[in-house]
Amino acid sequence: MKGMFEAVIQRMRVSTAPVHVLLVGGGSILVPDSLEGVARCSRPVHFGAANAVGAAIAKVAGVVDLIELLEGKDELAVVRDASQKAVNEAVRKGAEPGDVKVVEVLKVPLPYAGHRATRIIIKAVGKLAIPDPSSFEGHAERSNADEDGEEVDSAEEAIEKIHVPDALESVTKPSLSVDIELYRPTVRRGTWYISEVDLEFIATGTGVLGTGGGGPSYLEMLKAMETLRSGGEGKMRVISLKALKDSETVVFGSWYGAPSVINERVGSGSEISTGINALTKLLGIDSFHAMLTDEIGGGNGLSCFPTGVLYDVPVLDGDAMGRAFPTMYHATLYVYGNPLTPCALADARGNVSVVMSAESPLRVEGLLRTTAIELGLGCAVCARPLLGDAVKKYAVPNTISQAWYLGRAVHLARQKKTSYVDAI
């Protein structure tokens, strides 16, 4: 138990300096006075009643989160109606009706949807209402009946108990449960089999390599983790560019549009595979052997992992940019003259548009951008598959490994409470 307390305190610390721990609640009597990294443990007067006091003074909140089409409507009337719903929700939860006030109104336009679609979030709070004493009479009678030995309702006995995950075990931060200094990835016969810890490290590293671009990598990390947990173990793997044969075919696929839209708009998960299937059918390609990430920076640094599992092909340890860039023609493969077309765009509804040819990579980018706007700025782009000899010659090597090492350095610095910048 002492070790559990020390581990929790270690996660909360912001530096290596000893901390002062304030202990409250009935369970605080179980905490030893001497803990590693703690200068002093204190228990204030009436520490055992802290939870009850906090519950008594806390306000009751009601929150409404909805999407409204404001075109042709009175916006103020829509907000007033939503505010009343928030107030009613707070009252339903036990707030004093006369004390409830709206404390937050947030309106977020959704540019990828028409008819002035707007997300409206409203929060109302009020003090806890004091219940009528007469309302407890029926409860007291039922309690006395139970004490007299009457049988409990059979419906309650039939309720199936469900497993509740341990709140201390993070489902999105697996590195918290391992010793980062001792952790080693699983590599067998030249193939790196990805784990959840690896994904967390890579996601952090791609954020660094994004240099402020490419969008956040958190959502792509969650997608990859879900794929790994639902049958991807052993299929999600990385191989070196050197392991690729010159005659083997490599496919590409990444997210294209506006990162804010891609992270907000609900996707189907099949956008990249839809684009790949369209190109392979068009070009008469029966099979392919690996995937290459278009850009290692930002969310696209992990976009190939779920698709690689779908096709059961490895992801190559490299990318076509070495960081994040805003356009397709910045990729090293096309800078050195490799063909970009035919190039496909696919959205969540299965719509596919293919640029068959264009006078220059710059023109391809213009055509893709115009189509992406029509598709809602949240779609996948898949460039022409290439052979292994071109990929090995012009791709930026070892960038997934680089992202892993950068992510590991950041997480180790967090664990040790040292500078991220120095670690990088």
PDB file of C-alpha atoms in Angstrom, residues 36-192:
ATOM      1  CA  GLU A  36       9.553   8.579  -0.378  1.00  0.00           C
ATOM      2  CA  GLY A  37       9.860  12.054  -1.880  1.00  0.00           C
ATOM      3  CA  VAL A  38       7.523  13.568   0.741  1.00  0.00           C
ATOM      4  CA  ALA A  39       8.872  16.156   3.167  1.00  0.00           C
ATOM      5  CA  ARG A  40       5.830  16.116   5.431  1.00  0.00           C
ATOM      6  CA  CYS A  41       2.373  14.539   5.733  1.00  0.00           C
ATOM      7  CA  SER A  42      -0.310  16.612   7.489  1.00  0.00           C
ATOM      8  CA  ARG A  43      -3.878  15.919   8.545  1.00  0.00           C
ATOM      9  CA  PRO A  44      -5.941  19.051   9.293  1.00  0.00           C
ATOM     10  CA  VAL A  45      -8.594  19.357  11.984  1.00  0.00           C
ATOM     11  CA  HIS A  46     -11.724  17.338  11.112  1.00  0.00           C
ATOM     12  CA  PHE A  47      -9.837  15.686   8.234  1.00  0.00           C
ATOM     13  CA  GLY A  48     -12.168  12.689   8.345  1.00  0.00           C
ATOM     14  CA  ALA A  49     -15.187  14.815   7.345  1.00  0.00           C
ATOM     15  CA  ALA A  50     -13.597  16.438   4.275  1.00  0.00           C
ATOM     16  CA  ASN A  51     -15.588  14.357   1.789  1.00  0.00           C
ATOM     17  CA  ALA A  52     -18.884  15.158   3.495  1.00  0.00           C
ATOM     18  CA  VAL A  53     -18.091  18.869   3.671  1.00  0.00           C
ATOM     19  CA  GLY A  54     -17.114  18.933   0.012  1.00  0.00           C
ATOM     20  CA  ALA A  55     -20.324  17.221  -1.014  1.00  0.00           C
ATOM     21  CA  ALA A  56     -22.394  19.603   1.121  1.00  0.00           C
ATOM     22  CA  ILE A  57     -20.961  22.816  -0.336  1.00  0.00           C
ATOM     23  CA  ALA A  58     -20.690  21.624  -3.943  1.00  0.00           C
ATOM     24  CA  LYS A  59     -23.150  23.022  -6.457  1.00  0.00           C
ATOM     25  CA  VAL A  60     -25.320  20.863  -8.688  1.00  0.00           C
ATOM     26  CA  ALA A  61     -24.727  21.269 -12.416  1.00  0.00           C
ATOM     27  CA  GLY A  62     -26.832  20.655 -15.495  1.00  0.00           C
ATOM     28  CA  VAL A  63     -25.135  20.556 -18.894  1.00  0.00           C
ATOM     29  CA  VAL A  64     -26.684  20.560 -22.355  1.00  0.00           C
ATOM     30  CA  ASP A  65     -24.518  19.697 -25.362  1.00  0.00           C
ATOM     31  CA  LEU A  66     -26.308  19.709 -28.712  1.00  0.00           C
ATOM     32  CA  ILE A  67     -25.936  20.590 -32.391  1.00  0.00           C
ATOM     33  CA  GLU A  68     -28.442  23.009 -33.925  1.00  0.00           C
ATOM     34  CA  LEU A  69     -28.979  24.072 -37.539  1.00  0.00           C
ATOM     35  CA  LEU A  70     -29.326  27.836 -37.115  1.00  0.00           C
ATOM     36  CA  GLU A  71     -30.122  28.688 -40.718  1.00  0.00           C
ATOM     37  CA  GLY A  72     -33.535  30.386 -40.801  1.00  0.00           C
ATOM     38  CA  LYS A  73     -33.835  30.351 -36.989  1.00  0.00           C
ATOM     39  CA  ASP A  74     -33.636  32.995 -34.287  1.00  0.00           C
ATOM     40  CA  GLU A  75     -30.256  32.239 -32.701  1.00  0.00           C
ATOM     41  CA  LEU A  76     -31.121  33.982 -29.418  1.00  0.00           C
ATOM     42  CA  ALA A  77     -34.322  31.929 -29.127  1.00  0.00           C
ATOM     43  CA  VAL A  78     -32.388  28.710 -29.735  1.00  0.00           C
ATOM     44  CA  VAL A  79     -29.861  29.634 -27.030  1.00  0.00           C
ATOM     45  CA  ARG A  80     -32.655  30.566 -24.577  1.00  0.00           C
ATOM     46  CA  ASP A  81     -34.356  27.232 -25.189  1.00  0.00           C
ATOM     47  CA  ALA A  82     -31.091  25.336 -24.654  1.00  0.00           C
ATOM     48  CA  SER A  83     -30.392  27.372 -21.502  1.00  0.00           C
ATOM     49  CA  GLN A  84     -33.763  26.393 -20.081  1.00  0.00           C
ATOM     50  CA  LYS A  85     -32.967  22.743 -20.786  1.00  0.00           C
ATOM     51  CA  ALA A  86     -29.714  23.130 -18.840  1.00  0.00           C
ATOM     52  CA  VAL A  87     -31.579  24.729 -15.928  1.00  0.00           C
ATOM     53  CA  ASN A  88     -34.161  21.945 -15.946  1.00  0.00           C
ATOM     54  CA  GLU A  89     -31.380  19.354 -15.971  1.00  0.00           C
ATOM     55  CA  ALA A  90     -29.755  20.950 -12.907  1.00  0.00           C
ATOM     56  CA  VAL A  91     -33.096  20.973 -11.072  1.00  0.00           C
ATOM     57  CA  ARG A  92     -33.686  17.350 -12.015  1.00  0.00           C
ATOM     58  CA  LYS A  93     -30.376  16.465 -10.415  1.00  0.00           C
ATOM     59  CA  GLY A  94     -31.327  18.135  -7.160  1.00  0.00           C
ATOM     60  CA  ALA A  95     -30.540  21.846  -7.478  1.00  0.00           C
ATOM     61  CA  GLU A  96     -32.679  24.509  -5.777  1.00  0.00           C
ATOM     62  CA  PRO A  97     -34.937  25.833  -8.596  1.00  0.00           C
ATOM     63  CA  GLY A  98     -34.700  29.447  -7.492  1.00  0.00           C
ATOM     64  CA  ASP A  99     -30.907  29.415  -7.265  1.00  0.00           C
ATOM     65  CA  VAL A 100     -29.963  27.910 -10.640  1.00  0.00           C
ATOM     66  CA  LYS A 101     -28.056  30.208 -12.986  1.00  0.00           C
ATOM     67  CA  VAL A 102     -26.488  29.732 -16.402  1.00  0.00           C
ATOM     68  CA  VAL A 103     -22.737  30.155 -15.945  1.00  0.00           C
ATOM     69  CA  GLU A 104     -21.375  29.111 -19.336  1.00  0.00           C
ATOM     70  CA  VAL A 105     -22.562  29.398 -22.935  1.00  0.00           C
ATOM     71  CA  LEU A 106     -20.289  28.063 -25.665  1.00  0.00           C
ATOM     72  CA  LYS A 107     -21.142  28.215 -29.376  1.00  0.00           C
ATOM     73  CA  VAL A 108     -18.850  26.411 -31.828  1.00  0.00           C
ATOM     74  CA  PRO A 109     -19.634  26.746 -35.563  1.00  0.00           C
ATOM     75  CA  LEU A 110     -19.100  23.518 -37.517  1.00  0.00           C
ATOM     76  CA  PRO A 111     -17.591  24.676 -40.834  1.00  0.00           C
ATOM     77  CA  TYR A 112     -17.706  21.197 -42.385  1.00  0.00           C
ATOM     78  CA  ALA A 113     -21.509  21.023 -42.116  1.00  0.00           C
ATOM     79  CA  GLY A 114     -24.107  23.184 -43.858  1.00  0.00           C
ATOM     80  CA  HIS A 115     -27.134  25.193 -42.711  1.00  0.00           C
ATOM     81  CA  ARG A 116     -25.053  27.082 -40.098  1.00  0.00           C
ATOM     82  CA  ALA A 117     -24.605  23.958 -38.008  1.00  0.00           C
ATOM     83  CA  THR A 118     -23.427  24.998 -34.539  1.00  0.00           C
ATOM     84  CA  ARG A 119     -22.505  23.054 -31.459  1.00  0.00           C
ATOM     85  CA  ILE A 120     -24.057  24.661 -28.372  1.00  0.00           C
ATOM     86  CA  ILE A 121     -22.827  23.793 -24.880  1.00  0.00           C
ATOM     87  CA  ILE A 122     -24.570  25.375 -21.900  1.00  0.00           C
ATOM     88  CA  LYS A 123     -23.894  24.823 -18.206  1.00  0.00           C
ATOM     89  CA  ALA A 124     -26.209  25.834 -15.357  1.00  0.00           C
ATOM     90  CA  VAL A 125     -25.427  25.451 -11.643  1.00  0.00           C
ATOM     91  CA  GLY A 126     -27.262  25.926  -8.358  1.00  0.00           C
ATOM     92  CA  LYS A 127     -26.982  25.000  -4.709  1.00  0.00           C
ATOM     93  CA  LEU A 128     -28.273  21.650  -3.507  1.00  0.00           C
ATOM     94  CA  ALA A 129     -31.939  21.786  -2.596  1.00  0.00           C
ATOM     95  CA  ILE A 130     -32.945  20.834   0.958  1.00  0.00           C
ATOM     96  CA  PRO A 131     -35.465  18.002   0.647  1.00  0.00           C
ATOM     97  CA  ASP A 132     -38.822  17.996   2.408  1.00  0.00           C
ATOM     98  CA  PRO A 133     -38.531  15.872   5.627  1.00  0.00           C
ATOM     99  CA  SER A 134     -41.823  14.151   4.781  1.00  0.00           C
ATOM    100  CA  SER A 135     -40.174  12.623   1.715  1.00  0.00           C
ATOM    101  CA  PHE A 136     -38.083  10.390   3.992  1.00  0.00           C
ATOM    102  CA  GLU A 137     -41.055   8.698   5.668  1.00  0.00           C
ATOM    103  CA  GLY A 138     -41.608   6.090   2.984  1.00  0.00           C
ATOM    104  CA  HIS A 139     -37.886   5.345   2.861  1.00  0.00           C
ATOM    105  CA  ALA A 140     -37.776   4.824   6.639  1.00  0.00           C
ATOM    106  CA  GLU A 141     -40.718   2.409   6.483  1.00  0.00           C
ATOM    107  CA  ARG A 142     -39.016   0.363   3.779  1.00  0.00           C
ATOM    108  CA  SER A 143     -35.778   0.290   5.794  1.00  0.00           C
ATOM    109  CA  ASN A 144     -37.640  -0.991   8.872  1.00  0.00           C
ATOM    110  CA  ALA A 145     -39.317  -3.668   6.783  1.00  0.00           C
ATOM    111  CA  ASP A 146     -35.942  -4.889   5.566  1.00  0.00           C
ATOM    112  CA  GLU A 147     -34.667  -5.044   9.139  1.00  0.00           C
ATOM    113  CA  ASP A 148     -37.662  -7.185  10.102  1.00  0.00           C
ATOM    114  CA  GLY A 149     -36.491  -9.838   7.672  1.00  0.00           C
ATOM    115  CA  GLU A 150     -38.749  -9.238   4.681  1.00  0.00           C
ATOM    116  CA  GLU A 151     -37.353 -10.525   1.421  1.00  0.00           C
ATOM    117  CA  VAL A 152     -35.639  -8.117  -0.923  1.00  0.00           C
ATOM    118  CA  ASP A 153     -37.250  -7.669  -4.300  1.00  0.00           C
ATOM    119  CA  SER A 154     -36.179 -10.553  -6.548  1.00  0.00           C
ATOM    120  CA  ALA A 155     -35.491  -8.123  -9.388  1.00  0.00           C
ATOM    121  CA  GLU A 156     -32.708  -6.523  -7.358  1.00  0.00           C
ATOM    122  CA  GLU A 157     -31.178  -9.927  -6.648  1.00  0.00           C
ATOM    123  CA  ALA A 158     -31.228 -10.753 -10.355  1.00  0.00           C
ATOM    124  CA  ILE A 159     -29.127  -7.717 -11.318  1.00  0.00           C
ATOM    125  CA  GLU A 160     -25.921  -8.935 -12.886  1.00  0.00           C
ATOM    126  CA  LYS A 161     -22.758  -7.526 -11.378  1.00  0.00           C
ATOM    127  CA  ILE A 162     -20.382  -5.973 -13.882  1.00  0.00           C
ATOM    128  CA  HIS A 163     -16.647  -5.525 -13.703  1.00  0.00           C
ATOM    129  CA  VAL A 164     -15.562  -1.945 -13.112  1.00  0.00           C
ATOM    130  CA  PRO A 165     -12.006  -1.249 -14.331  1.00  0.00           C
ATOM    131  CA  ASP A 166      -9.496  -0.062 -11.773  1.00  0.00           C
ATOM    132  CA  ALA A 167      -9.450   3.731 -11.988  1.00  0.00           C
ATOM    133  CA  LEU A 168      -5.737   3.715 -11.192  1.00  0.00           C
ATOM    134  CA  GLU A 169      -4.984   1.731 -14.359  1.00  0.00           C
ATOM    135  CA  SER A 170      -5.028   4.155 -17.280  1.00  0.00           C
ATOM    136  CA  VAL A 171      -6.407   2.771 -20.542  1.00  0.00           C
ATOM    137  CA  THR A 172      -4.787   5.523 -22.626  1.00  0.00           C
ATOM    138  CA  LYS A 173      -1.405   5.848 -20.878  1.00  0.00           C
ATOM    139  CA  PRO A 174       0.069   2.346 -20.697  1.00  0.00           C
ATOM    140  CA  SER A 175       3.561   3.737 -20.034  1.00  0.00           C
ATOM    141  CA  LEU A 176       2.463   4.570 -16.480  1.00  0.00           C
ATOM    142  CA  SER A 177       2.454   0.872 -15.634  1.00  0.00           C
ATOM    143  CA  VAL A 178       5.960   0.065 -16.921  1.00  0.00           C
ATOM    144  CA  ASP A 179       9.499   0.953 -15.959  1.00  0.00           C
ATOM    145  CA  ILE A 180      10.399   3.114 -18.940  1.00  0.00           C
ATOM    146  CA  GLU A 181      14.138   2.734 -18.434  1.00  0.00           C
ATOM    147  CA  LEU A 182      13.884  -1.057 -18.540  1.00  0.00           C
ATOM    148  CA  TYR A 183      11.165  -1.331 -21.202  1.00  0.00           C
ATOM    149  CA  ARG A 184      12.237  -2.763 -24.564  1.00  0.00           C
ATOM    150  CA  PRO A 185      10.083  -3.188 -27.678  1.00  0.00           C
ATOM    151  CA  THR A 186       9.411  -6.660 -29.063  1.00  0.00           C
ATOM    152  CA  VAL A 187      11.579  -7.389 -32.105  1.00  0.00           C
ATOM    153  CA  ARG A 188      11.727 -10.844 -33.671  1.00  0.00           C
ATOM    154  CA  ARG A 189      13.608 -11.741 -36.855  1.00  0.00           C
ATOM    155  CA  GLY A 190      13.899  -8.134 -37.931  1.00  0.00           C
ATOM    156  CA  THR A 191      10.212  -7.337 -37.339  1.00  0.00           C
ATOM    157  CA  TRP A 192       9.100  -4.910 -34.651  1.00  0.00           C
TER     158      TRP A 192
END
